[in-house]
Coordinates of C-alpha atoms in Angstrom, one line a residue:
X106 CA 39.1 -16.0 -6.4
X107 CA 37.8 -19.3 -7.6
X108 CA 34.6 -19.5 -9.4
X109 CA 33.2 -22.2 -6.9
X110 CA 34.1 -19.8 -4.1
X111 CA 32.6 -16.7 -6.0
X112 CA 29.8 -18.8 -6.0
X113 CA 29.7 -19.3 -2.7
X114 CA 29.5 -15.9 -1.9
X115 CA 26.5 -15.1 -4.0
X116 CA 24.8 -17.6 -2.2
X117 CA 25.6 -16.0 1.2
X118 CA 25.2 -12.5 0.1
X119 CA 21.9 -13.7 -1.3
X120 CA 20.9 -15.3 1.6
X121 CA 20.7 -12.4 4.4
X122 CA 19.6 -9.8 1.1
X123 CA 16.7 -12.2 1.0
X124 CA 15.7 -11.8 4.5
X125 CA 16.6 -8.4 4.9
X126 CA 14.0 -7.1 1.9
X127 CA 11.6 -10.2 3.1
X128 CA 11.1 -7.8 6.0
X129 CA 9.5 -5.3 3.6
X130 CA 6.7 -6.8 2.4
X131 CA 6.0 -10.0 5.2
X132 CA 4.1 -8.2 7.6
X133 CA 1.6 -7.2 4.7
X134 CA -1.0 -10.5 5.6
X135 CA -0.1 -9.4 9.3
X136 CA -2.0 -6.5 9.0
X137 CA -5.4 -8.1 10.2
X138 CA -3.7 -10.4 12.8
X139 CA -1.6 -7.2 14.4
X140 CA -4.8 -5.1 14.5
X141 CA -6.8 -7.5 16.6
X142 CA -4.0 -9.1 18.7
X143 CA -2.1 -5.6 19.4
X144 CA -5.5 -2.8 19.2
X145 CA -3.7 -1.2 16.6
X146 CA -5.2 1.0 14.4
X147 CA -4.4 1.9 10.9
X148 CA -1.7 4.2 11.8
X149 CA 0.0 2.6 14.1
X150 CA -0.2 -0.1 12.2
X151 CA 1.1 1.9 9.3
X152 CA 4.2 2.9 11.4
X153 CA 4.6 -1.2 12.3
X154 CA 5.0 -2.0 8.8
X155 CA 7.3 1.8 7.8
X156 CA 9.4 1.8 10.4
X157 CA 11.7 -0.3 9.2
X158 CA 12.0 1.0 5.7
X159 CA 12.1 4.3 7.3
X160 CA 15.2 3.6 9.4
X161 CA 16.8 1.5 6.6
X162 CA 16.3 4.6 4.1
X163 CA 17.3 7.2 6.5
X164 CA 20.8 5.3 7.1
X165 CA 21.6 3.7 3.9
X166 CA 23.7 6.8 2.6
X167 CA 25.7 7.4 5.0
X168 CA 26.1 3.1 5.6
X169 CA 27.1 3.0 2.1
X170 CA 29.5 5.9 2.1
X171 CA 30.6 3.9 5.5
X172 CA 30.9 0.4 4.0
X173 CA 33.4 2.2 1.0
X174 CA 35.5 3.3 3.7
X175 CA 36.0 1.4 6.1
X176 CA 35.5 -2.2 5.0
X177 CA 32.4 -4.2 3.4
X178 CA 32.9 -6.9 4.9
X179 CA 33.1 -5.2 8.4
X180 CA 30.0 -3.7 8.2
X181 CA 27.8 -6.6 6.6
X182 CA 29.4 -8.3 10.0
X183 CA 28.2 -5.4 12.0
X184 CA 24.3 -5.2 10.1
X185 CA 24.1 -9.0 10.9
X186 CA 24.4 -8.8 14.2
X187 CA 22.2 -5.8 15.1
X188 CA 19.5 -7.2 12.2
X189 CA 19.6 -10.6 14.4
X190 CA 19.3 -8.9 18.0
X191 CA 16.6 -6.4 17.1
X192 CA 14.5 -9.5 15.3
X193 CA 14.6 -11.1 18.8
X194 CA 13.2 -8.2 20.2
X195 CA 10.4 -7.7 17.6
X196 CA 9.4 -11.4 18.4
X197 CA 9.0 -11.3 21.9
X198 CA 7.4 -7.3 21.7
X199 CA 4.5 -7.2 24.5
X200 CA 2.9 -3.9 22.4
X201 CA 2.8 -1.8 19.2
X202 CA 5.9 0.5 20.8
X203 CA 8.5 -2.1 21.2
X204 CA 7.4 -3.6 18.1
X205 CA 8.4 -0.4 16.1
X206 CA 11.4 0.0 18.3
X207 CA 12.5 -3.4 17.6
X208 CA 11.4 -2.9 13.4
X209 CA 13.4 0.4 13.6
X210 CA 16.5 -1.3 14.5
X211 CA 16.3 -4.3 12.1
X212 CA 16.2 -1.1 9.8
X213 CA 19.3 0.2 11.0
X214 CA 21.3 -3.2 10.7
X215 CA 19.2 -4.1 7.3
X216 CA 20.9 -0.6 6.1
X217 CA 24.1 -1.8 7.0
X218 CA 23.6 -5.5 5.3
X219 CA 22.0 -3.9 1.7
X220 CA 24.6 -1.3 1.1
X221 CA 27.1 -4.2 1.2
X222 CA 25.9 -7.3 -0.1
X223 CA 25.4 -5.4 -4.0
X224 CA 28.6 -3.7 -3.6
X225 CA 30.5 -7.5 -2.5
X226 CA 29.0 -8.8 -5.7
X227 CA 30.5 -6.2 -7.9
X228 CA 33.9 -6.1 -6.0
X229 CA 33.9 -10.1 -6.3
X230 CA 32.9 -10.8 -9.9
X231 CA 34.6 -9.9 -12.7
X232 CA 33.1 -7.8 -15.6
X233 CA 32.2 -10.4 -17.4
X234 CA 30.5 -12.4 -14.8
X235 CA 28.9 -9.6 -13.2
X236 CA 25.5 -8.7 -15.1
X237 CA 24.5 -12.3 -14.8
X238 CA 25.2 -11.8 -10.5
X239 CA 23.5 -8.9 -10.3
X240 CA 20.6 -10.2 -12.3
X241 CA 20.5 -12.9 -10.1
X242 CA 20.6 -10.8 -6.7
X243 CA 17.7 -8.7 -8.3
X244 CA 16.1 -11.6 -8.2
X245 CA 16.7 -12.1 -4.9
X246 CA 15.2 -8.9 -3.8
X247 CA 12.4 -9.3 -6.2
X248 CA 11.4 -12.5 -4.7
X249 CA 12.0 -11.3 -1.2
X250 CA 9.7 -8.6 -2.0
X251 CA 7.1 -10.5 -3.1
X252 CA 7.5 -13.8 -1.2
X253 CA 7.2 -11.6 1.6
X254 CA 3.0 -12.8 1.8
X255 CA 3.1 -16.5 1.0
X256 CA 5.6 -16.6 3.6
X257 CA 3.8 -14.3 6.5
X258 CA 0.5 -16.1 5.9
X259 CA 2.6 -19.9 6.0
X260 CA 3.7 -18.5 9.6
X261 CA 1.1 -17.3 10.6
X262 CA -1.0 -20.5 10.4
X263 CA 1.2 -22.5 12.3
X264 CA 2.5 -19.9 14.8
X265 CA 2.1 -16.9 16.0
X266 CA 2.9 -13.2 14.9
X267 CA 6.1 -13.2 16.9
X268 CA 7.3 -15.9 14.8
X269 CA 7.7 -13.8 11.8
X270 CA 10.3 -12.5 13.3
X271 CA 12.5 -14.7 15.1
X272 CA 13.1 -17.1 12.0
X273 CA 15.5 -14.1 11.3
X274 CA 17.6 -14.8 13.9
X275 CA 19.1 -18.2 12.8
X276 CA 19.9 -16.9 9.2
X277 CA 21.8 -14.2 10.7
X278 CA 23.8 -16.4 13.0
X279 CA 24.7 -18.4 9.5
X280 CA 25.4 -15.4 7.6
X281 CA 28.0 -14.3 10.1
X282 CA 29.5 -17.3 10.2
X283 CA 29.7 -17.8 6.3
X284 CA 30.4 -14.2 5.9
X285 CA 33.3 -14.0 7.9
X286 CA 35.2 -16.7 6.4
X287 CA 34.2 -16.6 2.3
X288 CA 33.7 -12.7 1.8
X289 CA 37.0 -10.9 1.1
X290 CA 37.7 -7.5 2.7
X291 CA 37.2 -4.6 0.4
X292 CA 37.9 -1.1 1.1
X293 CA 38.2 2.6 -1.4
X294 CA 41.8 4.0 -1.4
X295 CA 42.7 7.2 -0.1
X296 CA 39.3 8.6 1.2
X297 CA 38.9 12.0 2.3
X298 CA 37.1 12.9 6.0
X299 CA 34.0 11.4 7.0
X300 CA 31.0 13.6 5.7
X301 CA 29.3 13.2 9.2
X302 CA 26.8 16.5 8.4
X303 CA 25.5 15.1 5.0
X304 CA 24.8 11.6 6.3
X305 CA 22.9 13.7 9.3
X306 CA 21.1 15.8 6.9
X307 CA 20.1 13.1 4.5
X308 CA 18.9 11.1 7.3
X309 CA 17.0 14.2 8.6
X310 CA 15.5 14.9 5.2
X311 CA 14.3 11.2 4.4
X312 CA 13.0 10.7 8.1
X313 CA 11.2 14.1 8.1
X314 CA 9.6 13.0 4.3
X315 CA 8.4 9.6 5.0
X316 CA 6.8 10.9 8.3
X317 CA 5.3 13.6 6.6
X318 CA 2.8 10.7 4.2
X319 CA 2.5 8.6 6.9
X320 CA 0.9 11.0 8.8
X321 CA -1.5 12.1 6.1
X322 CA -4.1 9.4 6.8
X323 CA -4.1 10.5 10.6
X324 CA -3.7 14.0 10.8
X325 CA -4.6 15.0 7.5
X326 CA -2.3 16.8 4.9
X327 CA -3.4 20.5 5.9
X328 CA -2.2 19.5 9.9
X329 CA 0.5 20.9 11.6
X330 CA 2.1 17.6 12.5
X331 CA 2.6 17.0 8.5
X332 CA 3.5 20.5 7.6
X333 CA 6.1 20.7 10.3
X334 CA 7.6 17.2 8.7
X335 CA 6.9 18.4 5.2
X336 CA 9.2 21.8 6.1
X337 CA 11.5 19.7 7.7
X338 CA 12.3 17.6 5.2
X339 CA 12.1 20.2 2.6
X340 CA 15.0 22.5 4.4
X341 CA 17.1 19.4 5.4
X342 CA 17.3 17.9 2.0
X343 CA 18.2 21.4 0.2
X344 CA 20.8 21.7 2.7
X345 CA 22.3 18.5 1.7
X346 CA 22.2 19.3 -1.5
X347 CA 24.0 22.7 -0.9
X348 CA 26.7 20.9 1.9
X349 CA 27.4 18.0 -0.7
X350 CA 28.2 20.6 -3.3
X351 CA 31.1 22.2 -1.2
X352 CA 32.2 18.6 0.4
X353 CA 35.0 17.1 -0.6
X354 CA 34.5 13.5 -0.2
X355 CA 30.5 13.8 -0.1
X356 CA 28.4 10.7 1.1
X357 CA 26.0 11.2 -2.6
X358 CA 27.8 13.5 -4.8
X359 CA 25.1 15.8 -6.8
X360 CA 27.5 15.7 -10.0
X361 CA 26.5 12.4 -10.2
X362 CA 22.7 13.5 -11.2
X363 CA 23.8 15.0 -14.4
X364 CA 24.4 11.6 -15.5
X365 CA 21.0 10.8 -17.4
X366 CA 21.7 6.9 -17.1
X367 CA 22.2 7.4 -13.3
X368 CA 19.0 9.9 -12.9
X369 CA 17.3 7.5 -14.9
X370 CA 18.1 4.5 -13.1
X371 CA 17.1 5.9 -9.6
X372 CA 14.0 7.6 -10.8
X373 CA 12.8 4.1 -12.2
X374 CA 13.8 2.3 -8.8
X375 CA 11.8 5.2 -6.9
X376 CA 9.2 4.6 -9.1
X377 CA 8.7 0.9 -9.4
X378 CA 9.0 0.8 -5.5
X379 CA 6.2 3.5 -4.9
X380 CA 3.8 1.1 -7.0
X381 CA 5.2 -2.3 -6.4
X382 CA 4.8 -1.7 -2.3
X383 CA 1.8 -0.1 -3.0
X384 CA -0.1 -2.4 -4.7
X385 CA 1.1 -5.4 -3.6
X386 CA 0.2 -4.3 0.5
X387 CA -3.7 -3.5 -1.1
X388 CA -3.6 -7.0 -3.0
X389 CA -3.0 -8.4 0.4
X390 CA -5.6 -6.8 2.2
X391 CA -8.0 -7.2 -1.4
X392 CA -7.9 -10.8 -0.8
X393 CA -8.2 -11.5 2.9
X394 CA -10.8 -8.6 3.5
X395 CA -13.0 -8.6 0.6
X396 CA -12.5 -12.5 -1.0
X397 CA -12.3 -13.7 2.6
X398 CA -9.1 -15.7 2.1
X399 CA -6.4 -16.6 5.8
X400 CA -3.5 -14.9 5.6
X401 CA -1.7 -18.2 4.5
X402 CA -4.3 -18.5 1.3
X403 CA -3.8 -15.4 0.4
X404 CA 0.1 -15.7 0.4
X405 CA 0.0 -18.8 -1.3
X406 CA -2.4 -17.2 -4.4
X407 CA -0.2 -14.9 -4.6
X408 CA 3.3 -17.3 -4.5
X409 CA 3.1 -17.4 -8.4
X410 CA 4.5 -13.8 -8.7
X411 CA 8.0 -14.3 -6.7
X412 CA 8.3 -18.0 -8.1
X413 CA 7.6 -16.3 -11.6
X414 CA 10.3 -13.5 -11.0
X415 CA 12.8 -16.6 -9.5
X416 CA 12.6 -19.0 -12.5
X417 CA 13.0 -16.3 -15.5
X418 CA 16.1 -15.3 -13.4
X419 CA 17.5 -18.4 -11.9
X420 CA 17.3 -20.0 -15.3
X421 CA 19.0 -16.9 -17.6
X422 CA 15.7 -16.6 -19.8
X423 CA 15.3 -12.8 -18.0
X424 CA 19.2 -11.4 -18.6
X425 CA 18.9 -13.4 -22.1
X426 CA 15.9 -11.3 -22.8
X427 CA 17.6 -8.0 -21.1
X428 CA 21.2 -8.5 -23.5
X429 CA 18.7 -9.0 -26.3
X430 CA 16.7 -6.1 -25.7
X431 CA 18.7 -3.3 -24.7
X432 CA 19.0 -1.7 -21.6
X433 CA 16.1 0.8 -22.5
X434 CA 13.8 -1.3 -23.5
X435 CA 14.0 -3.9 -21.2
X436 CA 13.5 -1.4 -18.6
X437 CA 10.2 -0.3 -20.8
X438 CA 9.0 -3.5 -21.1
X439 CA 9.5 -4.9 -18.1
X440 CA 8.0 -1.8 -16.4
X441 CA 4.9 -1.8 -18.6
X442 CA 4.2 -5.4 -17.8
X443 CA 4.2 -4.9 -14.1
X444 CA 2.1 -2.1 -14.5
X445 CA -0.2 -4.3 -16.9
X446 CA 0.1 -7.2 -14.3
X447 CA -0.9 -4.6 -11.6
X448 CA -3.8 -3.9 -13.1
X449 CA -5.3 -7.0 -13.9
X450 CA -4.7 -8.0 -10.2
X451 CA -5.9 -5.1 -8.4
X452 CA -8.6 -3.4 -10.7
X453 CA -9.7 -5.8 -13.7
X454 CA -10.3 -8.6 -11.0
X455 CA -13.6 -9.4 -9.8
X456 CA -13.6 -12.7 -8.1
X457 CA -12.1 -15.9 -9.3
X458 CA -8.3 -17.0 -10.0
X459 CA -7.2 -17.3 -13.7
X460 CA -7.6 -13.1 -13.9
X461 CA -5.8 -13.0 -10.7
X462 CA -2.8 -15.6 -11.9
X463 CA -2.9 -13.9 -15.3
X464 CA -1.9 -10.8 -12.9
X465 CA 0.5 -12.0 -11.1
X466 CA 1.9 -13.7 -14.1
X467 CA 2.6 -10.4 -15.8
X468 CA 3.8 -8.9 -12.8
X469 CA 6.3 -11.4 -12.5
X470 CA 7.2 -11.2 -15.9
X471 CA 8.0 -7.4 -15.8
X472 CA 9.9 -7.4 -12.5
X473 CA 12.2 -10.3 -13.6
X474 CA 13.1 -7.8 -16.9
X475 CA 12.9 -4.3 -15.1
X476 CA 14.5 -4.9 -11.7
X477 CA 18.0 -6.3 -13.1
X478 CA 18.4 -4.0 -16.2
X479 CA 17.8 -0.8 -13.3
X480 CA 20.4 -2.6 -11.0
X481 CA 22.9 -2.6 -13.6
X482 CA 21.9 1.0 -14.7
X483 CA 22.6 2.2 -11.2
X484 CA 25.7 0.2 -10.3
X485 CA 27.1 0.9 -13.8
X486 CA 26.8 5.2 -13.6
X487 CA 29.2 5.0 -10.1
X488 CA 33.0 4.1 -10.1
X489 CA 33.7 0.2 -9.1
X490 CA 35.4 2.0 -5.7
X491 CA 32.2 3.6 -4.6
X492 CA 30.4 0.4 -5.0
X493 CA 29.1 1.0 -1.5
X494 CA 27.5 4.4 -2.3
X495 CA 26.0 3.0 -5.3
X496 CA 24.3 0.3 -3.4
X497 CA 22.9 2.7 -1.3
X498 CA 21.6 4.7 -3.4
X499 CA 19.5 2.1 -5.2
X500 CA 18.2 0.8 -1.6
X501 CA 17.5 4.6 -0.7
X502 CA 15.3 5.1 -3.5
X503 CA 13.6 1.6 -3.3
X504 CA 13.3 2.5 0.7
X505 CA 11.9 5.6 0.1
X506 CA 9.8 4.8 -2.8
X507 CA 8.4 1.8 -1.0
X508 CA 7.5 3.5 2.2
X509 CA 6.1 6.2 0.3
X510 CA 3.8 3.6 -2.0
X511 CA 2.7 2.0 1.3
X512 CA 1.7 5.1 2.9
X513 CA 0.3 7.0 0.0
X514 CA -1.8 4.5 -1.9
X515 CA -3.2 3.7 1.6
X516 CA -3.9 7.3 2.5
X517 CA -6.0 7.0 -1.2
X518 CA -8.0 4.4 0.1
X519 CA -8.4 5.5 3.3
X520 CA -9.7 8.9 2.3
X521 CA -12.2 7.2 -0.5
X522 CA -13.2 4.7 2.0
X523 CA -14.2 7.0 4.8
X524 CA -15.9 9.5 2.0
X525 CA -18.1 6.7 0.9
X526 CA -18.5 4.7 4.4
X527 CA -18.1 7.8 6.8
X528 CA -18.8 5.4 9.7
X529 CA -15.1 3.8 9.0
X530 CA -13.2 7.1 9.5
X531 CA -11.0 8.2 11.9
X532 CA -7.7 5.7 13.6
X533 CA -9.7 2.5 13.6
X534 CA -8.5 -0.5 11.3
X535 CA -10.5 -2.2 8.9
X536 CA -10.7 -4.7 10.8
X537 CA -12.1 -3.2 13.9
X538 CA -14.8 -1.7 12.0
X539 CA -16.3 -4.9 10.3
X540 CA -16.0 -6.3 13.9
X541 CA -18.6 -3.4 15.2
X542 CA -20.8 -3.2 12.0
X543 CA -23.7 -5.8 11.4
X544 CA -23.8 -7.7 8.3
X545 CA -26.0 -5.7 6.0
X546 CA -23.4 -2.3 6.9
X547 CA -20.4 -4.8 6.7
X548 CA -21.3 -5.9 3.3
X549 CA -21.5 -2.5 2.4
X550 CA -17.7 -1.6 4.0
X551 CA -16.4 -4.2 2.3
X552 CA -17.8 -3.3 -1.2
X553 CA -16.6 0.7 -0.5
X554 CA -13.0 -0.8 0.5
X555 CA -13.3 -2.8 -2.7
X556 CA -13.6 0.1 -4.7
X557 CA -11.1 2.4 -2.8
X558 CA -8.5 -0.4 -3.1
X559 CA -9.1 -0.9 -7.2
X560 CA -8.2 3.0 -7.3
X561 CA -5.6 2.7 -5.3
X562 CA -3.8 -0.1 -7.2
X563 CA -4.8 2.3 -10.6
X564 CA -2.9 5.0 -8.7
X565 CA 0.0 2.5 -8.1
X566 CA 0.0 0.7 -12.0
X567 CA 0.0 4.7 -13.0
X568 CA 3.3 5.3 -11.0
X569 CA 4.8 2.3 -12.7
X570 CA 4.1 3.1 -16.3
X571 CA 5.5 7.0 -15.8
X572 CA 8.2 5.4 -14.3
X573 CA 8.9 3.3 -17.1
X574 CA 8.5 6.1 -19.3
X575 CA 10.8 8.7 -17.7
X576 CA 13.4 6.0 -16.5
X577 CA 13.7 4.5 -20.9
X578 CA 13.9 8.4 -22.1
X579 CA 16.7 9.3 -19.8
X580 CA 18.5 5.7 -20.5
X581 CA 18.2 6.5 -24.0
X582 CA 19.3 9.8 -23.7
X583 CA 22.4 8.6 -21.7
X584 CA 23.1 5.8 -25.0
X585 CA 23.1 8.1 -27.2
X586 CA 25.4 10.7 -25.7
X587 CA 23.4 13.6 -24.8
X588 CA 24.5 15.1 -21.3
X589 CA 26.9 11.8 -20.9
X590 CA 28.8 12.4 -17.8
X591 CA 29.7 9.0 -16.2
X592 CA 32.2 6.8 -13.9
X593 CA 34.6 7.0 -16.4
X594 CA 35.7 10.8 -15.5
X595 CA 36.2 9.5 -11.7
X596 CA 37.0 5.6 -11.7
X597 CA 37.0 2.7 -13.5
X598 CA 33.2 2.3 -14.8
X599 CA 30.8 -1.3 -13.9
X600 CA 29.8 -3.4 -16.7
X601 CA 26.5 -2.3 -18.3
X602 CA 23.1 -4.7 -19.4
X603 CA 22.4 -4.3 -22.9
X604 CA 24.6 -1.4 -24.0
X605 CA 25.4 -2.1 -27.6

């Protein structure tokens, strides 16, 4: 393939990865605006914003394992089409139930449209091409995780909520249309039968798990509603692990966690995800609640972040610094200055912008270093034929660790907020409770939230730095030969970042 053609696909693949993760993060200055427009309260706006994560996680194994066999290309085709339909329904939604209906099945085709676009990008590029296009597809993902604000609160000055989600629909009639003719077919050789039971019980497993935290802030974690989901998950996911073992063409083979570059890589996605989402849904809510900005302010003071991560990417300086660097500690340092950037944003802060933009500078920083190094990591512990699984995997982990960020971190401050303002516990938002408080008692909300949100993002920056941590000792474990065990035994390996 040419390399103005190969260029042409990153674009496209780009393109619907960029609205697809942009999903994540956009309804995050919604939050207010779906709380008094629907009569949501924090939960059900909680399972507004994680049921599509939760439906993209609980599918992307077995879409992955899917995509490998029978075709990329034919199921980006089939993601685009259900991601477009299902946006149309979210936009025109008449209450919080067909709204998470509608979310849940942009999950299912966002599932289908991440486990493919990363695995066209390493089918299409050559080795030598290919760290620089997967840097530069991190970056896509980075800035649709982060652009995600700016962008909700531009929207949802000029329109409303509904329009969030019917810009989707246009880019996925383009993306079908470009996809179709530029992106190649690409299939694995000689696959065994379809491991129907492990994609069943993986999907069980993380369904069951992500319920389970979301619940917490509702029911409590001592309730039976989250021990039934904690027990399901728990029994579910150890029998995947046992069926995978005996499977013969498994849709996440366990060998494949022996690897410590693999293990690693997945344990610093998890990680990075848990805080990024985290953090960055309290940053949103920090500055509309408590510094009183619109929903399109506060996305805009927090543009330099995404536009940060872009740049460093877009213009090599980031995969410069990575191949310089190392593998390990570009994953260290980039890791430790999102967690740095975290907490100059979220706790240092007290009012004013150069703290803020010193933040989000350093938070842009770290994920332009951190997210492409991982990428590679992943994609370069799984043969080049099982590019699909490999994809999934790293949007399983980011799903889960996401979702898991969102709804823990806001458990935290939920929990801390009703223990110092008991008068704001129970299902009502935020929102609803500075509407029935005067001002001398909404003052004082506002200041508790404050302070449960700066522990909360402290919580968040924590998970980030033992990410770091755990994800450069098993990297450097993995360079230096101890418990190697890698693509090479079962397929041609993927180009590595920074390996000497």
């Amino acid at each position: 393939m040419r390399a103005d053609r190969r260029a042409a696909v990153l674009g496209v693949v780009c393109l619907v990865q960029l609205v697809v993760v942009l999903d994540n993060s956009v309804l995050n200055v919604a939050v207010p605006t779906l709380s008094r427009e629907l009569g949501a309260g924090m939960a059900a706006i909680q399972w507004v914003v994680n049921a599509y994560p939760l439906a993209q996680a609980g599918l992307l194994l077995a879409a992955g394992a899917a995509a490998d066999r029978y075709g990329r290309r034919r199921l980006l085709l089939t993601g685009l089409a259900l991601f477009g339909v299902c946006s149309l329904a979210a936009g025109l939604s008449q209450d919080v139930g067909q709204l998470v209906a509608a979310r849940a099945g942009m999950g299912v085709g966002g599932a289908l449209i991440t486990c493919t676009t990363l695995a066209v990008v390493v089918h299409v590029f050559p080795e030598d091409e290919r760290v620089r296009a997967i840097g530069i597809w991190a970056a896509v993902n980075g800035l649709g995780f982060a652009a995600g604000p700016p962008l909700g609160g531009l929207i949802l000055s000029h329109f409303s909520w509904g329009a969030i989600f019917l810009i989707n629909v246009p880019v996925a009639l383009l993306g079908l249309a470009a996809a179709r003719w530029l992106i190649p077919e690409s299939r694995r050789a000689g696959a065994g039968r379809p491991d129907v039971a492990g994609a069943v019980l993986s999907a069980i497993g993380v369904v069951a798990l992500v319920h389970a935290v979301t619940s917490w802030p509702e029911h409590g974690a001592g309730s039976l509603p989250v021990l039934a989901a904690t027990a399901t998950a728990a029994v579910a996911l150890t029998a995947l692990v046992v069926w995978e073992r005996r499977c013969a063409d498994p849709v996440l083979a366990p060998q494949l966690f022996r690897n410590p570059r693999f293990t690693g890589a997945v344990t610093g996605v998890l990680l990075i995800s848990f805080g990024s989402a985290g953090a960055l849904f309290l940053l949103a809510q920090q500055l509309q609640y408590v510094r009183g900005y619109s929903a399109l302010e506060a996305g805009l003071y927090m543009a330099p972040f995404p536009l940060s991560v872009v740049v460093l990417n877009i213009r090599g300086v980031a995969p410069r610094m990575i191949a310089r660097l190392g593998e390990v500690r570009a994953v260290a340092l980039g890791m430790g200055l999102l967690a740095a950037g975290f907490a100059v944003a979220g706790v240092l802060d007290r009012g004013g912008y150069p703290v803020l933009l010193a933040g989000l500078l350093l938070m842009g920083v770290g994920c332009a270093i951190a997210n492409p190094a991982i990428v590679a990591a992943v994609m370069g512990s799984i043969p080049a034929d099982r590019a699909g699984s490999g994809a999934a995997v790293d949007g399983t982990m980011g799903e889960v660790g996401g979702s898991l960020g969102v709804a823990v971190l806001g458990a935290v401050v939920s929990s801390r907020l009703a223990a110092q303002e008991p008068g704001s516990a129970g299902s009502a938002s935020l929102a609803a409770v500075l509407e029935g408080a005067g001002a001398e008692s909404g003052s004082a909300v506002l200041d508790a939230f404050a302070a449960a949100a700066r522990t909360g993002q402290a919580l968040g920056a924590a998970a980030v730095v033992a990410g770091g941590l755990a994800t450069a000792y098993l990297l450097h474990r993995a360079r230096h030969g101890k418990g190697r065990a890698g693509p090479a035994e079962d397929g041609v390996a993927i180009g590595a970042v920074g390996h000497p």
